[in-house]
Each structure stands twice: as structure tokens, then as C-alpha cells.
Amino acid sequence: MAKIMDGKALAAEQMIQLKTRVDALRDKGKTVGLTVILVGDNPASQVYVRNKGKACQELGILGDTIVLPAETSQEDLIALIEKLNREKAVDGILVQLPLPRHLNESEVLRHIAPDKDVDGFHIENAGKLFTGQPGVVACTPKGILHMLKASGVPLSGKEAVVIGRSNIVGKPIAMLLLNENCTVPLCHSRTQDLAAHTRRADILVAAVGKPRFITADMVKPGAAVVDVGINRVDGKVVGDVDFEQVEKVAGYISPVPGGVGKMTICMLMENTVEAAERKVL
Ligand code: NDP
């Protein structure tokens, strides 16, 4: 049976350390501040934003949520971001995605000051990751790497297969794993014979968005399987991995819920604390 990569427990440990850092900043007169902008009333986004607010509360971060109507114009949204860029009390700015269709996401994200871009989606931060320079790393990939390292999964020289090539998960985790000296095939919907790739993987990251897509026959015995997927099936949240069957083959596996999702919020908090520390320390 696979060892569980317990994101919930790892995040709880990390939150204790982050609390100490938030307290240390407060002792220096700096209250850490995160502003989340939510445009519209997407129910999943509302849940994510609420969870971010709870994590802020737990750490003593001043978490502010600005809710804008779905029909907000791009100009107004950008004007708000630029105002927040200038506010000293705001260390991190997060625009909850997805945005309503009439708004251009990459254009909006480009207006967040790179230092305050705690989601790590600004083109400057993405570019830094891709060119091996220090910058803000996107929360989900950062959390995945933290989870693999904390679980003692060997990385250097290993084959790490990533399925999914989105800008927010697939590409950045591929880059992080490459930086750890893994060999990294990056698979997607046009990949031919996906299972031939996944069966070679020492580390398999599934970021597809299809429930129980990865089956036991696609997994190399002993592999570390990271399930990024969040899919709602019959009112239940399930991942991209058939957990019950894959658990019997893999060496390590992350559950859904209680895996990558927990790490993601924790890394958002870490990016926010780091943004505040850059100003003060
Ligand atoms: P996207 O929809 O942007 O990307 C999905 C990727 O999967 C695409 O690259 C697509 O390929 C690929 N894909 C689709 N079908 C197949 C297939 N049959 N074979 C191989 N590849 C396929 O999703 P995201 O990256 O945004 O998210 C992925 C999942 O992770 C979702 O379930 C999402 O909810 C979850 N998620 C979880 C987070 C967390 O904190 N735990 C954070 C962010 C996302 P192509 O590019 O060719 O279309």
C-alpha cells in the first residue's frame, strides 16, 4: 500500500511556522495584508475565496475580500488593482480566476505589481521560473514540490511525468521538477499513447480535470502519484486518480481532498508572508 502524502498534515505543520513569521512581522510593526478580488458569483470561486479568508484569519493576516459585480469592466478592475498596488498595507493581491468571459485574464493579471502577485501568475514571475531566477512561484506547483520533498520522494535523475499543460499547474510544476533535475515529459490531450509515458514515471503528476482518469494499469509500481484534480461527482469531490486502485500499486499517493488543495492555500499564505518580509526584513 502506498504511503499517503498527507497535504492536510503537512499544511498544518507549515501553518504553525508561518504563524511565527506573521507574529515576528507584527512585532516589527507590520501587519501582513492580503486582498482578494472576486468578480461575479461563481459558486466554486466563492468557496475558494472563503477558504483563503479562513487561512488568513488563522495566521493573523489581514484578509480583505473585494467582491465586484460580474459585469465589472476591465478598466474598472485594472484601476482597482493599480490602487491596491500603491497601498502600503496590502502585501498580496489575488484576482480569483476564472474571470467572467468579457475580461481578459492575462491582461488583468499583468497589472498586478509582480512583488504583490502572490499567485505567481504575472508574466514576470512566470518568466523568472522559466529562466531559473528567484521570483514568486505559483501556489499549486509550489505546494506539490513541497509535498514531494517533505514525503522524502527522490527527485534528482528521476522521470517525472506531468499530465496537463496549463499555465497555472502543468507548465510551472514541469519547470520546478526540471529544476530539481528530473527528466520531465509534459503530456496533454494530443499525447499519443499516454499510458506508455505514465508507466515510465517515477513521479506522476495528474492535472487533467477528469475524474479517476489515472487507473492502476497506468502507474509504475512504487511511483509517487500526485493528484491535482478537483472534480465534483454526485456531490462528492474526487481527484484525477482512481485512488482506491492506484493506492495498491503506487509507493506514494496524495489524496483528494486533503492533498494538493490544502498545500495550495498554505503556499498562498507563504507567498503573502514572503511578500511582507521582503518589505520589512
Ligand atoms: P486545464 O483545463 O487548464 O488543463 C487541463 C489539461 O489536461 C490540459 O493541458 C489538457 O490538454 C489536459 N488533458 C485533457 N484531457 C486529456 C487527456 N485525455 N489526456 C491527456 N491530457 C488531457 O486545467 P487546470 O490545469 O487548471 O486544472 C487541472 C485540474 O486541477 C482541475 O481538476 C482543477 O480543478 C484542478 N486544480 C486544482 C488545484 C488545487 O489546488 N488542488 C489548483 C488548480 C487546479 P490540452 O492542453 O491539450 O487541452
Coordinates of C-alpha atoms and ligand atoms in Angstrom, one line a residue:
M1 CA 0.0 0.0 0.0
A2 CA 1.2 3.5 -0.9
K3 CA 2.4 5.9 1.7
I4 CA -0.1 8.8 1.9
M5 CA 1.3 12.2 1.1
D6 CA -0.9 13.9 3.7
G7 CA -1.4 17.5 2.5
K8 CA -3.6 18.3 5.4
A9 CA -1.0 17.4 8.0
L10 CA 1.9 19.0 6.1
A11 CA -0.1 22.2 5.6
A12 CA -1.0 22.3 9.3
E13 CA 2.7 22.0 10.2
Q14 CA 3.6 24.7 7.8
M15 CA 0.9 27.0 9.1
I16 CA 2.4 26.8 12.6
Q17 CA 5.7 28.0 11.2
L18 CA 4.0 30.7 9.1
K19 CA 2.2 32.0 12.2
T20 CA 5.5 32.5 13.9
R21 CA 6.7 34.6 10.9
V22 CA 3.5 36.7 10.9
D23 CA 3.9 37.3 14.6
A24 CA 7.5 38.3 14.1
L25 CA 6.4 40.8 11.5
R26 CA 3.8 42.2 13.8
D27 CA 6.4 42.7 16.5
K28 CA 8.2 44.9 13.9
G29 CA 5.0 46.9 13.4
K30 CA 4.0 45.2 10.2
T31 CA 0.6 43.6 9.8
V32 CA 0.5 41.2 6.8
G33 CA -2.3 42.1 4.4
L34 CA -3.8 40.1 1.5
T35 CA -6.6 41.4 -0.7
V36 CA -8.6 39.0 -2.8
I37 CA -10.7 40.3 -5.7
L38 CA -13.7 38.2 -6.7
V39 CA -15.6 39.3 -9.8
G40 CA -19.1 37.8 -10.1
D41 CA -20.7 35.0 -8.1
N42 CA -19.1 31.7 -9.4
P43 CA -20.0 29.3 -6.5
A44 CA -16.7 27.3 -6.7
S45 CA -14.8 30.6 -6.6
Q46 CA -16.8 31.7 -3.6
V47 CA -15.7 28.6 -1.7
Y48 CA -12.1 29.1 -2.6
V49 CA -12.2 32.7 -1.5
R50 CA -13.9 31.8 1.8
N51 CA -11.1 29.2 2.5
K52 CA -8.4 31.8 1.7
G53 CA -10.1 34.1 4.2
K54 CA -10.2 31.4 6.9
A55 CA -6.5 30.7 6.4
C56 CA -5.7 34.4 6.8
Q57 CA -7.7 34.5 10.0
E58 CA -5.8 31.5 11.4
L59 CA -2.5 33.2 10.8
G60 CA -3.5 36.8 11.9
I61 CA -3.1 38.1 8.3
L62 CA -5.4 40.9 7.4
G63 CA -7.5 39.3 4.7
D64 CA -9.7 41.6 2.7
T65 CA -12.1 40.4 0.0
I66 CA -13.5 42.8 -2.6
V67 CA -16.5 41.4 -4.4
L68 CA -17.3 43.1 -7.7
P69 CA -20.4 42.6 -9.9
A70 CA -20.0 40.2 -12.8
E71 CA -20.4 43.0 -15.3
T72 CA -17.4 45.0 -14.0
S73 CA -15.4 46.5 -16.9
Q74 CA -11.8 45.7 -17.5
E75 CA -10.9 49.3 -16.9
D76 CA -12.5 49.4 -13.5
L77 CA -10.9 46.2 -12.5
I78 CA -7.5 47.4 -13.6
A79 CA -8.0 50.7 -11.8
L80 CA -8.7 48.9 -8.6
I81 CA -5.6 46.7 -9.0
E82 CA -3.5 49.8 -9.6
K83 CA -4.9 51.4 -6.5
L84 CA -4.1 48.3 -4.4
N85 CA -0.6 48.2 -5.9
R86 CA 0.0 51.6 -4.3
E87 CA -1.4 50.7 -0.9
K88 CA 1.3 50.0 1.7
A89 CA -0.9 47.9 3.9
V90 CA -1.5 45.5 1.0
D91 CA 1.3 42.9 0.6
G92 CA -0.5 40.5 -1.7
I93 CA -3.2 40.9 -4.4
L94 CA -5.0 37.9 -5.7
V95 CA -7.6 38.1 -8.5
Q96 CA -9.7 34.9 -8.2
L97 CA -9.9 33.0 -11.5
P98 CA -11.8 32.3 -13.7
L99 CA -12.9 35.8 -14.6
P100 CA -16.2 36.5 -16.4
R101 CA -15.7 35.9 -20.2
H102 CA -15.6 39.6 -21.2
L103 CA -12.5 40.2 -19.1
N104 CA -9.0 39.4 -20.5
E105 CA -7.3 37.4 -17.7
S106 CA -3.7 37.7 -18.8
E107 CA -4.1 41.4 -19.4
V108 CA -5.7 41.9 -15.9
L109 CA -3.0 39.8 -14.2
R110 CA -0.3 41.8 -15.9
H111 CA -1.4 44.9 -13.9
I112 CA -0.7 43.3 -10.5
A113 CA 2.7 44.5 -9.2
P114 CA 5.0 41.5 -9.5
D115 CA 6.0 41.8 -5.9
K116 CA 2.4 41.6 -4.8
D117 CA 1.5 38.8 -7.2
V118 CA 1.1 36.1 -4.5
D119 CA -0.5 33.7 -7.0
G120 CA 2.7 33.9 -9.1
F121 CA 0.7 34.3 -12.4
H122 CA 2.2 37.6 -13.5
I123 CA 4.3 37.1 -16.7
E124 CA 7.4 38.4 -14.9
N125 CA 7.1 35.7 -12.2
A126 CA 6.3 33.0 -14.7
G127 CA 9.3 34.2 -16.8
K128 CA 11.6 34.1 -13.8
L129 CA 10.6 30.5 -13.0
F130 CA 11.2 29.5 -16.7
T131 CA 14.6 31.2 -16.7
G132 CA 15.7 29.9 -13.3
Q133 CA 15.6 33.2 -11.4
P134 CA 14.1 33.7 -8.0
G135 CA 10.5 35.0 -8.1
V136 CA 7.1 34.3 -6.8
V137 CA 6.2 30.7 -7.6
A138 CA 2.5 29.7 -8.3
C139 CA 0.9 28.1 -5.2
T140 CA -0.2 24.7 -6.5
P141 CA 3.1 23.8 -8.1
K142 CA 5.0 25.1 -5.1
G143 CA 2.8 23.0 -2.8
I144 CA 3.3 19.9 -4.9
L145 CA 7.1 20.3 -4.8
H146 CA 6.9 20.9 -1.0
M147 CA 4.8 17.8 -0.6
L148 CA 7.1 15.6 -2.6
K149 CA 10.2 16.8 -0.7
A150 CA 8.6 16.5 2.7
S151 CA 7.5 13.0 1.9
G152 CA 11.1 12.0 1.0
V153 CA 10.4 11.3 -2.6
P154 CA 13.7 11.1 -4.5
L155 CA 13.7 13.6 -7.4
S156 CA 17.1 14.1 -9.0
G157 CA 17.6 12.0 -12.1
K158 CA 14.1 10.5 -11.9
E159 CA 11.4 10.6 -14.6
A160 CA 8.6 12.9 -13.6
V161 CA 5.7 12.8 -16.0
V162 CA 3.2 15.7 -15.8
I163 CA -0.2 15.4 -17.4
G164 CA -1.8 18.8 -18.2
R165 CA -0.1 21.8 -19.7
S166 CA -2.0 24.7 -18.1
N167 CA -0.1 27.9 -17.1
I168 CA -1.3 27.6 -13.5
V169 CA -0.4 23.9 -12.8
G170 CA 1.1 21.8 -15.6
K171 CA 3.8 24.0 -17.1
P172 CA 5.1 25.5 -13.8
I173 CA 5.2 22.1 -12.0
A174 CA 7.1 20.7 -15.0
M175 CA 9.6 23.6 -14.7
L176 CA 10.0 23.1 -10.9
L177 CA 10.7 19.4 -11.4
L178 CA 13.1 20.1 -14.2
N179 CA 14.9 22.5 -11.8
E180 CA 15.1 19.6 -9.4
N181 CA 16.9 17.6 -12.1
C182 CA 14.0 15.3 -13.0
T183 CA 13.5 14.3 -16.6
V184 CA 10.1 15.7 -17.5
P185 CA 7.8 14.6 -20.3
L186 CA 4.8 17.1 -20.3
C187 CA 1.7 15.3 -21.6
H188 CA -1.6 16.7 -22.9
S189 CA -4.8 15.8 -24.8
R190 CA -2.8 15.2 -28.0
T191 CA -0.2 12.9 -26.5
Q192 CA -0.1 9.6 -28.2
D193 CA -0.2 6.5 -26.0
L194 CA -0.4 8.4 -22.8
A195 CA -0.1 5.1 -20.7
A196 CA 3.3 4.4 -22.3
H197 CA 4.6 7.7 -20.8
T198 CA 2.8 7.3 -17.4
R199 CA 4.1 3.7 -16.9
R200 CA 7.7 5.0 -17.0
A201 CA 7.0 7.7 -14.4
D202 CA 8.8 7.6 -11.1
I203 CA 6.8 10.7 -10.2
L204 CA 3.4 11.2 -11.9
V205 CA 1.5 14.5 -11.6
A206 CA -2.1 14.4 -12.8
A207 CA -3.6 17.9 -13.5
V208 CA -6.2 17.0 -16.1
G209 CA -9.6 17.7 -14.6
K210 CA -11.2 14.3 -15.4
P211 CA -12.4 12.2 -12.5
R212 CA -10.5 8.9 -11.8
F213 CA -8.6 9.3 -15.2
I214 CA -5.4 7.7 -13.9
T215 CA -6.0 4.0 -13.4
A216 CA -3.8 1.4 -11.7
D217 CA -2.5 -0.1 -15.0
M218 CA -1.1 3.3 -16.0
V219 CA 1.1 3.5 -12.9
K220 CA 4.6 2.1 -12.4
P221 CA 4.9 0.1 -9.1
G222 CA 6.4 2.3 -6.4
A223 CA 5.8 5.6 -8.2
A224 CA 4.8 8.8 -6.4
V225 CA 1.4 9.8 -7.7
V226 CA 0.3 13.4 -7.1
D227 CA -3.4 14.1 -7.8
V228 CA -4.1 17.7 -8.5
G229 CA -7.6 17.2 -9.9
I230 CA -10.7 18.6 -8.2
N231 CA -13.8 17.2 -9.8
R232 CA -17.3 17.1 -8.4
V233 CA -19.1 13.8 -9.0
D234 CA -22.5 13.2 -7.4
G235 CA -21.9 15.9 -4.9
K236 CA -18.5 14.4 -3.9
V237 CA -15.1 15.9 -4.6
V238 CA -12.8 13.3 -6.4
G239 CA -9.4 13.7 -8.0
D240 CA -8.0 12.7 -11.4
V241 CA -6.6 9.5 -9.9
D242 CA -8.6 6.3 -9.1
F243 CA -7.3 6.4 -5.6
E244 CA -8.6 3.0 -4.4
Q245 CA -6.9 1.0 -7.1
V246 CA -3.8 3.2 -7.6
E247 CA -3.0 3.2 -3.9
K248 CA -2.3 -0.6 -4.2
V249 CA 0.4 0.0 -6.8
A250 CA 2.0 3.3 -6.0
G251 CA 4.7 4.0 -3.5
Y252 CA 3.3 7.4 -2.5
I253 CA -0.1 9.0 -3.3
S254 CA -1.8 12.2 -2.4
P255 CA -5.5 12.0 -1.6
V256 CA -8.3 14.3 -2.8
P257 CA -9.5 16.0 -0.7
G258 CA -6.7 16.5 1.8
G259 CA -3.8 16.6 -0.6
V260 CA -2.7 19.3 -3.1
G261 CA -5.6 21.6 -2.3
K262 CA -4.5 22.1 1.3
M263 CA -0.9 22.7 0.2
T264 CA -2.1 25.3 -2.3
I265 CA -3.8 27.5 0.3
C266 CA -0.8 27.1 2.6
M267 CA 1.6 28.2 -0.2
L268 CA -0.6 31.2 -0.9
M269 CA -0.2 32.2 2.8
E270 CA 3.6 31.6 2.5
N271 CA 3.8 33.8 -0.7
T272 CA 1.9 36.5 1.2
V273 CA 4.2 36.3 4.2
E274 CA 7.3 36.4 2.0
A275 CA 5.9 39.5 0.2
A276 CA 5.6 41.2 3.5
E277 CA 9.0 40.1 4.7
R278 CA 10.6 41.4 1.5
K279 CA 9.4 44.9 2.5
V280 CA 10.4 44.7 6.2
L281 CA 13.3 42.4 6.7
Ligands
NDP1 P1 -6.9 22.9 -17.6 O1 -8.3 22.5 -18.1 O2 -6.4 24.3 -17.9 O3 -5.9 21.9 -18.2 C1 -6.2 20.5 -18.3 C2 -5.0 19.8 -19.1 O4 -5.3 18.5 -19.2 C3 -4.8 20.4 -20.5 O5 -3.5 20.6 -20.7 C4 -5.4 19.2 -21.4 O6 -4.7 19.1 -22.6 C5 -5.1 18.0 -20.5 N1 -6.0 16.9 -20.9 C6 -7.3 17.0 -21.0 N2 -7.7 15.7 -21.4 C7 -6.7 15.0 -21.5 C8 -6.4 13.6 -21.9 N3 -7.5 12.8 -22.3 N4 -5.2 13.1 -21.9 C9 -4.1 13.9 -21.5 N5 -4.3 15.2 -21.2 C10 -5.5 15.7 -21.2 O7 -6.9 22.5 -16.1 P2 -6.0 23.1 -14.8 O8 -4.6 22.8 -15.1 O9 -6.5 24.5 -14.5 O10 -6.6 22.1 -13.7 C11 -6.4 20.7 -13.8 C12 -7.2 20.1 -12.6 O11 -6.6 20.5 -11.4 C13 -8.7 20.5 -12.5 O12 -9.4 19.5 -12.0 C14 -8.6 21.7 -11.5 O13 -9.8 21.8 -10.8 C15 -7.5 21.2 -10.6 N6 -6.8 22.2 -9.8 C16 -6.6 22.0 -8.5 C17 -5.9 22.9 -7.8 C18 -5.6 22.6 -6.4 O14 -5.3 23.4 -5.6 N7 -5.7 21.3 -6.0 C19 -5.4 24.2 -8.3 C20 -5.7 24.3 -9.7 C21 -6.4 23.4 -10.5 P3 -4.7 20.3 -23.8 O15 -3.8 21.3 -23.3 O16 -4.3 19.6 -25.0 O17 -6.2 20.7 -23.8

